[in-house]
Amino acid sequence: MRILAHPAHFIAFGFGAGLARFAPGTWGTLLGWGLGALLLPVLEAPALFALLAIAFLVGIWACGVTGRHLGAHDHGSMVWDEVVAFLLVLAIVPREVFWQLGAFVAFRFFDIVKPPPIRRLERRWQGGFGVMLDDLVAAGYTLLVLALFKRIFLG
């Protein structure tokens, strides 16, 4: 399948990041980190969260269309879900490299391991919404772990 065969594919594949042969989800998360470096300094919180809501809705459409075209509900090359979810994390955590790196590691862990209820949600909700939802929950776990770390170790 050509990445430009449909605009949804280009978005779902994270502008090509998801086509990496090794660890496409990690490359999608890195794309989110790069986009965060560009967007976070110039967007106020309301505009940023509006953009994330739009990106989430676009992701439902793009991942739904691409999943149908590929014949795989949540194909590994579709990384827009990682991009959007990690941008959400970056919008909330402190803008220091320590916190962003911790967020990156925690997010990748939760996205890969898929602790409850992530895997159950992934099975229950098919299509683009399900693809986007499981990474949103992984983002929630990431934020929870970082908040607990801050509370316990940094007072």
Coordinates of N, CA, C and O in Angstrom, one line a residue:
M1 N 0.8 -1.2 0.0 CA 0.0 0.0 0.0 C 0.9 1.2 0.0 O 1.8 1.3 0.8
R2 N 0.6 2.1 -0.8 CA 1.3 3.4 -0.9 C 0.8 4.3 0.2 O -0.4 4.4 0.4
I3 N 1.7 5.0 0.9 CA 1.3 5.9 2.0 C 0.4 7.0 1.5 O -0.4 7.5 2.2
L4 N 0.6 7.5 0.3 CA -0.2 8.6 -0.2 C -1.5 8.1 -1.0 O -2.1 8.9 -1.6
A5 N -1.8 6.8 -0.9 CA -2.9 6.3 -1.6 C -4.2 7.0 -1.1 O -5.2 7.1 -1.8
H6 N -4.2 7.4 0.1 CA -5.4 8.1 0.7 C -4.8 9.0 1.8 O -3.9 8.6 2.5
P7 N -5.4 10.2 2.0 CA -4.9 11.1 3.0 C -4.9 10.5 4.4 O -4.1 10.8 5.3
A8 N -5.9 9.6 4.7 CA -6.0 9.0 6.0 C -4.8 8.1 6.3 O -4.3 8.1 7.4
H9 N -4.2 7.5 5.3 CA -3.0 6.7 5.5 C -1.8 7.5 5.9 O -1.1 7.2 6.8
F10 N -1.7 8.7 5.3 CA -0.6 9.6 5.6 C -0.7 10.0 7.1 O 0.4 10.0 7.8
I11 N -1.9 10.3 7.5 CA -2.1 10.7 8.9 C -1.9 9.5 9.8 O -1.1 9.6 10.8
A12 N -2.6 8.4 9.6 CA -2.5 7.3 10.5 C -1.1 6.7 10.6 O -0.7 6.3 11.7
F13 N -0.3 6.8 9.5 CA 1.1 6.3 9.6 C 2.0 7.4 10.2 O 3.2 7.2 10.1
G14 N 1.5 8.4 10.7 CA 2.3 9.5 11.4 C 3.3 10.1 10.4 O 4.4 10.3 10.7
F15 N 2.7 10.5 9.2 CA 3.5 11.1 8.2 C 4.7 10.2 7.7 O 5.7 10.7 7.2
G16 N 4.6 8.9 7.9 CA 5.6 8.0 7.6 C 6.4 7.4 8.7 O 7.1 6.4 8.5
A17 N 6.3 8.0 9.9 CA 7.0 7.5 11.1 C 6.6 6.0 11.4 O 7.5 5.2 11.8
G18 N 5.4 5.7 11.2 CA 4.9 4.3 11.4 C 5.4 3.3 10.5 O 5.2 2.1 10.7
L19 N 6.0 3.7 9.4 CA 6.6 2.7 8.4 C 8.0 2.2 8.8 O 8.5 1.5 8.0
A20 N 8.5 2.7 9.9 CA 9.8 2.2 10.3 C 9.7 0.7 10.5 O 8.7 0.2 11.0
R21 N 10.8 0.0 10.1 CA 10.8 -1.5 10.2 C 10.8 -1.9 11.7 O 10.4 -3.0 12.0
F22 N 11.5 -1.1 12.5 CA 11.6 -1.5 13.9 C 10.9 -0.5 14.8 O 11.2 0.7 14.7
A23 N 10.1 -1.0 15.7 CA 9.5 -0.2 16.8 C 8.7 1.0 16.2 O 9.0 2.2 16.6
P24 N 7.8 0.8 15.3 CA 7.0 2.0 14.8 C 6.3 2.8 15.8 O 6.3 4.0 15.7
G25 N 5.8 2.2 16.9 CA 5.2 3.0 18.0 C 6.1 3.9 18.6 O 5.8 5.1 19.0
T26 N 7.4 3.5 18.8 CA 8.4 4.4 19.4 C 8.7 5.5 18.5 O 8.8 6.7 18.9
W27 N 8.7 5.3 17.2 CA 9.0 6.4 16.2 C 7.8 7.3 16.2 O 8.0 8.5 16.1
G28 N 6.6 6.8 16.3 CA 5.4 7.7 16.4 C 5.4 8.5 17.7 O 5.1 9.7 17.6
T29 N 5.9 8.0 18.8 CA 6.0 8.7 20.0 C 7.1 9.8 19.9 O 6.9 10.9 20.4
L30 N 8.2 9.4 19.2 CA 9.2 10.4 19.0 C 8.7 11.6 18.1 O 9.1 12.7 18.3
L31 N 7.9 11.2 17.1 CA 7.3 12.3 16.3 C 6.4 13.2 17.2 O 6.5 14.4 17.0
G32 N 5.6 12.6 18.1 CA 4.8 13.4 19.0 C 5.7 14.3 19.8 O 5.4 15.5 20.1
W33 N 6.9 13.8 20.3 CA 7.8 14.6 21.1 C 8.3 15.8 20.2 O 8.4 16.9 20.7
G34 N 8.7 15.5 19.0 CA 9.2 16.6 18.1 C 8.1 17.6 17.8 O 8.4 18.8 17.9
L35 N 6.9 17.2 17.6 CA 5.8 18.1 17.4 C 5.5 18.9 18.6 O 5.2 20.1 18.6
G36 N 5.7 18.3 19.8 CA 5.5 19.0 21.0 C 6.5 20.1 21.2 O 6.2 21.2 21.7
A37 N 7.8 19.8 20.8 CA 8.8 20.8 20.9 C 8.5 22.0 20.0 O 8.9 23.2 20.3
L38 N 7.8 21.8 18.9 CA 7.4 22.9 18.0 C 6.2 23.6 18.5 O 6.1 24.9 18.4
L39 N 5.2 22.9 19.0 CA 3.9 23.5 19.3 C 3.8 24.1 20.8 O 3.2 25.1 21.0
L40 N 4.4 23.4 21.7 CA 4.2 23.8 23.1 C 4.7 25.2 23.4 O 4.0 26.0 24.1
P41 N 5.8 25.6 22.8 CA 6.2 27.0 23.1 C 5.4 28.1 22.5 O 5.4 29.2 23.0
V42 N 4.6 27.8 21.5 CA 3.9 28.8 20.8 C 2.3 28.8 21.0 O 1.7 29.8 20.6
L43 N 1.8 27.7 21.6 CA 0.4 27.7 21.8 C 0.0 27.8 23.2 O 0.6 27.2 24.1
E44 N -1.0 28.6 23.5 CA -1.6 28.7 24.8 C -2.4 27.5 25.1 O -2.8 26.8 24.2
A45 N -2.6 27.2 26.4 CA -3.3 25.9 26.8 C -4.6 25.7 26.0 O -4.9 24.6 25.5
P46 N -5.5 26.7 26.0 CA -6.8 26.4 25.3 C -6.6 26.0 23.8 O -7.3 25.1 23.3
A47 N -5.7 26.7 23.1 CA -5.5 26.4 21.7 C -4.9 25.0 21.6 O -5.2 24.2 20.7
L48 N -4.0 24.7 22.5 CA -3.3 23.4 22.4 C -4.3 22.3 22.6 O -4.3 21.3 21.9
F49 N -5.1 22.4 23.7 CA -6.1 21.3 23.9 C -7.2 21.3 22.8 O -7.7 20.2 22.5
A50 N -7.5 22.4 22.2 CA -8.4 22.3 21.1 C -7.8 21.6 19.9 O -8.4 20.7 19.3
L51 N -6.5 21.9 19.7 CA -5.8 21.2 18.6 C -5.7 19.7 18.9 O -5.9 18.9 18.0
L52 N -5.5 19.3 20.1 CA -5.4 17.9 20.5 C -6.8 17.2 20.3 O -6.8 16.1 19.9
A53 N -7.8 17.9 20.7 CA -9.2 17.3 20.4 C -9.4 17.1 19.0 O -10.0 16.0 18.6
I54 N -9.1 18.1 18.1 CA -9.2 17.9 16.7 C -8.3 16.8 16.2 O -8.8 15.9 15.4
A55 N -7.1 16.7 16.7 CA -6.2 15.6 16.2 C -6.7 14.3 16.6 O -6.6 13.3 15.9
F56 N -7.4 14.2 17.8 CA -8.0 12.9 18.2 C -9.1 12.5 17.3 O -9.2 11.4 16.9
L57 N -10.0 13.5 17.0 CA -11.1 13.2 16.1 C -10.6 12.8 14.7 O -11.1 11.9 14.1
V58 N -9.6 13.5 14.2 CA -9.0 13.2 12.9 C -8.4 11.8 13.0 O -8.5 11.0 12.0
G59 N -7.8 11.5 14.1 CA -7.2 10.1 14.3 C -8.3 9.0 14.2 O -8.0 7.9 13.7
I60 N -9.4 9.3 14.8 CA -10.5 8.3 14.7 C -10.8 8.0 13.3 O -10.9 6.8 12.9
W61 N -11.0 9.0 12.5 CA -11.3 8.9 11.1 C -10.1 8.2 10.4 O -10.3 7.2 9.7
A62 N -8.9 8.7 10.5 CA -7.7 8.2 9.7 C -7.4 6.8 10.1 O -7.2 6.0 9.2
C63 N -7.4 6.5 11.4 CA -7.1 5.1 11.8 C -8.2 4.1 11.4 O -8.0 3.0 11.0
G64 N -9.5 4.6 11.4 CA -10.6 3.8 11.0 C -10.5 3.4 9.5 O -10.6 2.3 9.1
V65 N -10.3 4.4 8.7 CA -10.2 4.2 7.2 C -8.9 3.3 6.9 O -9.1 2.3 6.2
T66 N -7.8 3.6 7.5 CA -6.6 2.9 7.2 C -6.7 1.5 7.7 O -6.3 0.5 7.0
G67 N -7.3 1.3 8.9 CA -7.5 -0.1 9.4 C -8.3 -0.9 8.5 O -8.0 -2.1 8.2
R68 N -9.4 -0.3 8.0 CA -10.3 -1.0 7.0 C -9.5 -1.4 5.7 O -9.6 -2.5 5.2
H69 N -8.7 -0.4 5.2 CA -8.0 -0.6 4.0 C -6.9 -1.7 4.2 O -6.6 -2.5 3.2
L70 N -6.3 -1.8 5.4 CA -5.3 -2.8 5.6 C -5.9 -4.1 6.0 O -5.1 -5.1 6.1
G71 N -7.1 -4.1 6.4 CA -7.7 -5.3 6.9 C -7.2 -5.7 8.3 O -7.3 -6.9 8.7
A72 N -6.8 -4.7 9.1 CA -6.3 -4.9 10.4 C -6.7 -3.8 11.3 O -6.4 -2.6 11.0
H73 N -7.5 -4.1 12.3 CA -8.1 -3.0 13.1 C -7.1 -2.1 13.7 O -7.3 -0.9 13.6
D74 N -6.0 -2.6 14.3 CA -5.0 -1.7 14.9 C -3.6 -2.1 14.4 O -2.8 -2.6 15.1
H75 N -3.4 -1.9 13.1 CA -2.1 -2.3 12.5 C -1.0 -1.5 13.1 O -1.1 -0.3 13.5
G76 N 0.2 -2.2 13.3 CA 1.3 -1.6 14.0 C 1.9 -0.4 13.4 O 2.5 0.4 14.0
S77 N 1.6 -0.2 12.1 CA 2.2 1.0 11.4 C 1.3 2.2 11.6 O 1.8 3.3 11.3
M78 N 0.1 2.1 12.2 CA -0.7 3.2 12.5 C -0.2 3.8 13.8 O -0.4 3.2 14.9
V79 N 0.4 5.0 13.8 CA 1.0 5.5 15.0 C 0.4 6.9 15.4 O 0.9 7.5 16.3
W80 N -0.6 7.3 14.7 CA -1.2 8.6 15.0 C -1.7 8.6 16.4 O -1.7 9.7 17.1
D81 N -2.2 7.5 16.9 CA -2.6 7.4 18.3 C -1.5 7.7 19.3 O -1.7 8.4 20.3
E82 N -0.3 7.2 19.0 CA 0.9 7.5 19.9 C 1.2 9.0 19.8 O 1.5 9.6 20.8
V83 N 1.2 9.6 18.6 CA 1.5 11.0 18.4 C 0.6 11.8 19.3 O 1.0 12.7 20.1
V84 N -0.7 11.6 19.1 CA -1.7 12.5 19.8 C -1.7 12.3 21.3 O -1.6 13.2 22.1
A85 N -1.6 11.0 21.8 CA -1.6 10.7 23.2 C -0.3 11.3 23.9 O -0.4 11.8 25.0
F86 N 0.8 11.1 23.2 CA 2.0 11.7 23.8 C 2.1 13.2 23.8 O 2.6 13.8 24.7
L87 N 1.5 13.8 22.8 CA 1.4 15.3 22.8 C 0.5 15.7 24.0 O 0.8 16.7 24.7
L88 N -0.5 14.9 24.3 CA -1.3 15.3 25.5 C -0.5 15.2 26.8 O -0.6 16.1 27.6
V89 N 0.3 14.1 26.9 CA 1.2 14.0 28.0 C 2.1 15.2 28.1 O 2.3 15.8 29.2
L90 N 2.7 15.5 27.0 CA 3.7 16.6 27.0 C 3.0 18.0 27.4 O 3.7 18.9 27.9
A91 N 1.7 18.1 27.1 CA 1.0 19.3 27.4 C 0.8 19.5 28.9 O 0.6 20.6 29.4
I92 N 0.9 18.4 29.6 CA 0.6 18.4 31.0 C 1.9 18.3 31.9 O 1.9 19.0 32.9
V93 N 2.9 17.5 31.5 CA 4.1 17.4 32.3 C 4.9 18.7 32.3 O 4.8 19.4 31.3
P94 N 5.8 18.9 33.3 CA 6.7 20.0 33.2 C 7.6 19.9 31.9 O 7.9 18.8 31.4
R95 N 8.0 21.1 31.4 CA 8.7 21.1 30.1 C 10.2 21.0 30.3 O 11.0 21.5 29.6
E96 N 10.6 20.2 31.3 CA 12.0 19.9 31.5 C 12.3 18.5 30.9 O 11.5 17.6 31.0
V97 N 13.5 18.4 30.4 CA 13.9 17.1 29.8 C 13.7 15.9 30.7 O 13.3 14.9 30.2
F98 N 14.0 16.0 32.0 CA 13.9 14.9 32.9 C 12.5 14.4 32.9 O 12.2 13.2 32.8
W99 N 11.5 15.3 33.0 CA 10.1 14.9 33.0 C 9.6 14.4 31.6 O 8.9 13.4 31.6
Q100 N 10.1 15.0 30.6 CA 9.7 14.5 29.2 C 10.3 13.1 29.0 O 9.6 12.3 28.4
L101 N 11.5 12.9 29.4 CA 12.1 11.6 29.2 C 11.4 10.5 30.0 O 11.1 9.4 29.5
G102 N 11.1 10.9 31.3 CA 10.3 10.0 32.1 C 9.0 9.7 31.5 O 8.5 8.5 31.5
A103 N 8.3 10.7 30.9 CA 7.1 10.5 30.3 C 7.2 9.6 29.1 O 6.3 8.7 28.9
F104 N 8.2 9.8 28.3 CA 8.5 8.9 27.1 C 8.6 7.5 27.5 O 8.0 6.6 27.0
V105 N 9.5 7.2 28.5 CA 9.7 5.8 29.0 C 8.4 5.2 29.5 O 8.0 4.1 29.2
A106 N 7.7 5.9 30.4 CA 6.5 5.4 31.0 C 5.4 5.2 29.9 O 4.7 4.2 29.9
F107 N 5.3 6.2 29.0 CA 4.2 6.0 28.0 C 4.5 4.8 27.1 O 3.6 4.0 26.8
R108 N 5.8 4.6 26.7 CA 6.1 3.5 25.8 C 5.8 2.2 26.6 O 5.3 1.2 26.1
F109 N 6.2 2.1 27.9 CA 5.9 1.0 28.7 C 4.4 0.6 28.7 O 4.0 -0.5 28.4
F110 N 3.6 1.6 29.0 CA 2.1 1.3 29.1 C 1.5 1.0 27.7 O 0.6 0.2 27.6
D111 N 2.1 1.6 26.7 CA 1.6 1.4 25.3 C 1.9 -0.1 24.9 O 1.1 -0.7 24.2
I112 N 3.1 -0.5 25.3 CA 3.5 -1.9 24.9 C 2.9 -3.0 25.8 O 2.3 -3.9 25.3
V113 N 2.9 -2.8 27.1 CA 2.4 -3.8 28.0 C 0.9 -3.9 28.1 O 0.3 -4.9 28.2
K114 N 0.3 -2.7 27.9 CA -1.2 -2.6 27.9 C -1.8 -3.3 29.1 O -2.6 -4.2 29.1
P115 N -1.6 -2.7 30.3 CA -2.2 -3.2 31.5 C -3.7 -3.0 31.5 O -4.2 -2.1 30.8
P116 N -4.4 -3.7 32.4 CA -5.9 -3.5 32.4 C -6.2 -2.0 32.8 O -5.5 -1.4 33.6
P117 N -7.2 -1.5 32.2 CA -8.1 -2.1 31.2 C -7.8 -1.8 29.8 O -8.6 -2.0 28.9
I118 N -6.5 -1.5 29.5 CA -6.2 -1.1 28.1 C -6.5 -2.2 27.1 O -7.1 -2.0 26.1
R119 N -6.0 -3.4 27.4 CA -6.2 -4.5 26.4 C -7.7 -4.8 26.2 O -8.2 -5.0 25.1
R120 N -8.4 -4.7 27.3 CA -9.9 -5.0 27.2 C -10.6 -3.9 26.4 O -11.4 -4.2 25.6
L121 N -10.2 -2.7 26.6 CA -10.8 -1.6 25.8 C -10.4 -1.7 24.3 O -11.3 -1.5 23.5
E122 N -9.2 -2.2 24.1 CA -8.7 -2.4 22.7 C -9.6 -3.4 22.0 O -9.9 -3.3 20.8
R123 N -9.9 -4.5 22.8 CA -10.8 -5.5 22.2 C -12.2 -5.1 22.0 O -12.9 -5.5 21.1
R124 N -12.7 -4.4 23.0 CA -14.1 -4.0 23.0 C -14.4 -2.9 21.9 O -15.5 -3.0 21.3
W125 N -13.6 -1.9 21.8 CA -13.8 -0.9 20.8 C -13.0 -1.1 19.6 O -11.8 -0.9 19.6
Q126 N -13.6 -1.4 18.5 CA -12.9 -1.6 17.2 C -12.9 -0.3 16.5 O -13.6 0.6 16.8
G127 N -12.2 -0.3 15.4 CA -12.2 0.9 14.5 C -11.3 1.9 15.0 O -10.5 1.8 16.0
G128 N -11.4 3.1 14.5 CA -10.6 4.2 14.8 C -10.7 4.7 16.2 O -9.7 5.0 16.9
F129 N -11.9 4.6 16.8 CA -12.0 5.1 18.2 C -11.3 4.2 19.1 O -10.6 4.6 20.0
G130 N -11.3 2.9 18.9 CA -10.6 1.9 19.7 C -9.1 2.1 19.6 O -8.3 2.0 20.6
V131 N -8.6 2.4 18.4 CA -7.2 2.6 18.2 C -6.7 3.8 19.0 O -5.7 3.8 19.7
M132 N -7.5 4.9 18.9 CA -7.1 6.1 19.6 C -7.3 6.0 21.2 O -6.5 6.5 21.9
L133 N -8.3 5.3 21.6 CA -8.7 5.2 23.0 C -7.6 4.5 23.8 O -7.3 5.0 24.9
D134 N -7.1 3.4 23.3 CA -6.1 2.6 24.2 C -4.9 3.5 24.5 O -4.3 3.4 25.6
D135 N -4.4 4.3 23.5 CA -3.3 5.1 23.8 C -3.6 6.3 24.7 O -2.8 6.8 25.5
L136 N -4.8 6.8 24.7 CA -5.3 7.8 25.6 C -5.2 7.3 27.0 O -4.8 8.0 28.0
V137 N -5.6 6.0 27.2 CA -5.5 5.4 28.6 C -4.1 5.2 29.0 O -3.7 5.5 30.1
A138 N -3.2 4.8 28.0 CA -1.8 4.7 28.3 C -1.2 6.1 28.8 O -0.4 6.2 29.7
A139 N -1.7 7.1 28.1 CA -1.3 8.5 28.5 C -1.8 8.8 29.9 O -1.0 9.4 30.7
G140 N -3.0 8.4 30.3 CA -3.5 8.6 31.6 C -2.6 7.8 32.7 O -2.3 8.4 33.7
Y141 N -2.3 6.6 32.4 CA -1.4 5.9 33.3 C 0.0 6.6 33.4 O 0.5 6.7 34.5
T142 N 0.5 7.1 32.3 CA 1.8 7.8 32.4 C 1.7 9.0 33.3 O 2.6 9.2 34.1
L143 N 0.6 9.8 33.1 CA 0.5 11.0 34.0 C 0.3 10.6 35.4 O 0.8 11.3 36.3
L144 N -0.4 9.5 35.7 CA -0.6 9.1 37.1 C 0.7 8.7 37.7 O 1.0 9.1 38.8
V145 N 1.5 7.9 37.0 CA 2.8 7.4 37.5 C 3.7 8.6 37.8 O 4.4 8.7 38.8
L146 N 3.8 9.6 36.8 CA 4.6 10.7 37.0 C 4.1 11.6 38.2 O 4.9 12.1 39.0
A147 N 2.8 11.7 38.4 CA 2.3 12.5 39.5 C 2.6 11.8 40.8 O 3.0 12.5 41.8
L148 N 2.5 10.5 40.9 CA 2.9 9.8 42.1 C 4.4 9.9 42.4 O 4.8 10.1 43.5
F149 N 5.2 9.8 41.3 CA 6.6 10.0 41.5 C 6.9 11.3 42.1 O 7.7 11.4 43.1
K150 N 6.3 12.3 41.5 CA 6.6 13.7 42.0 C 6.1 13.8 43.5 O 6.8 14.4 44.3
R151 N 5.0 13.3 43.8 CA 4.4 13.4 45.2 C 5.3 12.6 46.2 O 5.5 13.1 47.3
I152 N 5.7 11.4 45.8 CA 6.5 10.6 46.7 C 7.9 11.0 46.9 O 8.4 11.1 48.0
F153 N 8.6 11.3 45.8 CA 10.0 11.6 45.8 C 10.4 13.1 45.8 O 11.5 13.4 46.2
L154 N 9.5 13.9 45.4 CA 9.9 15.3 45.3 C 9.0 16.2 46.1 O 9.1 17.4 46.1
G155 N 8.2 15.6 46.9 CA 7.4 16.3 47.9 C 6.3 17.1 47.4 O 5.7 17.9 47.9

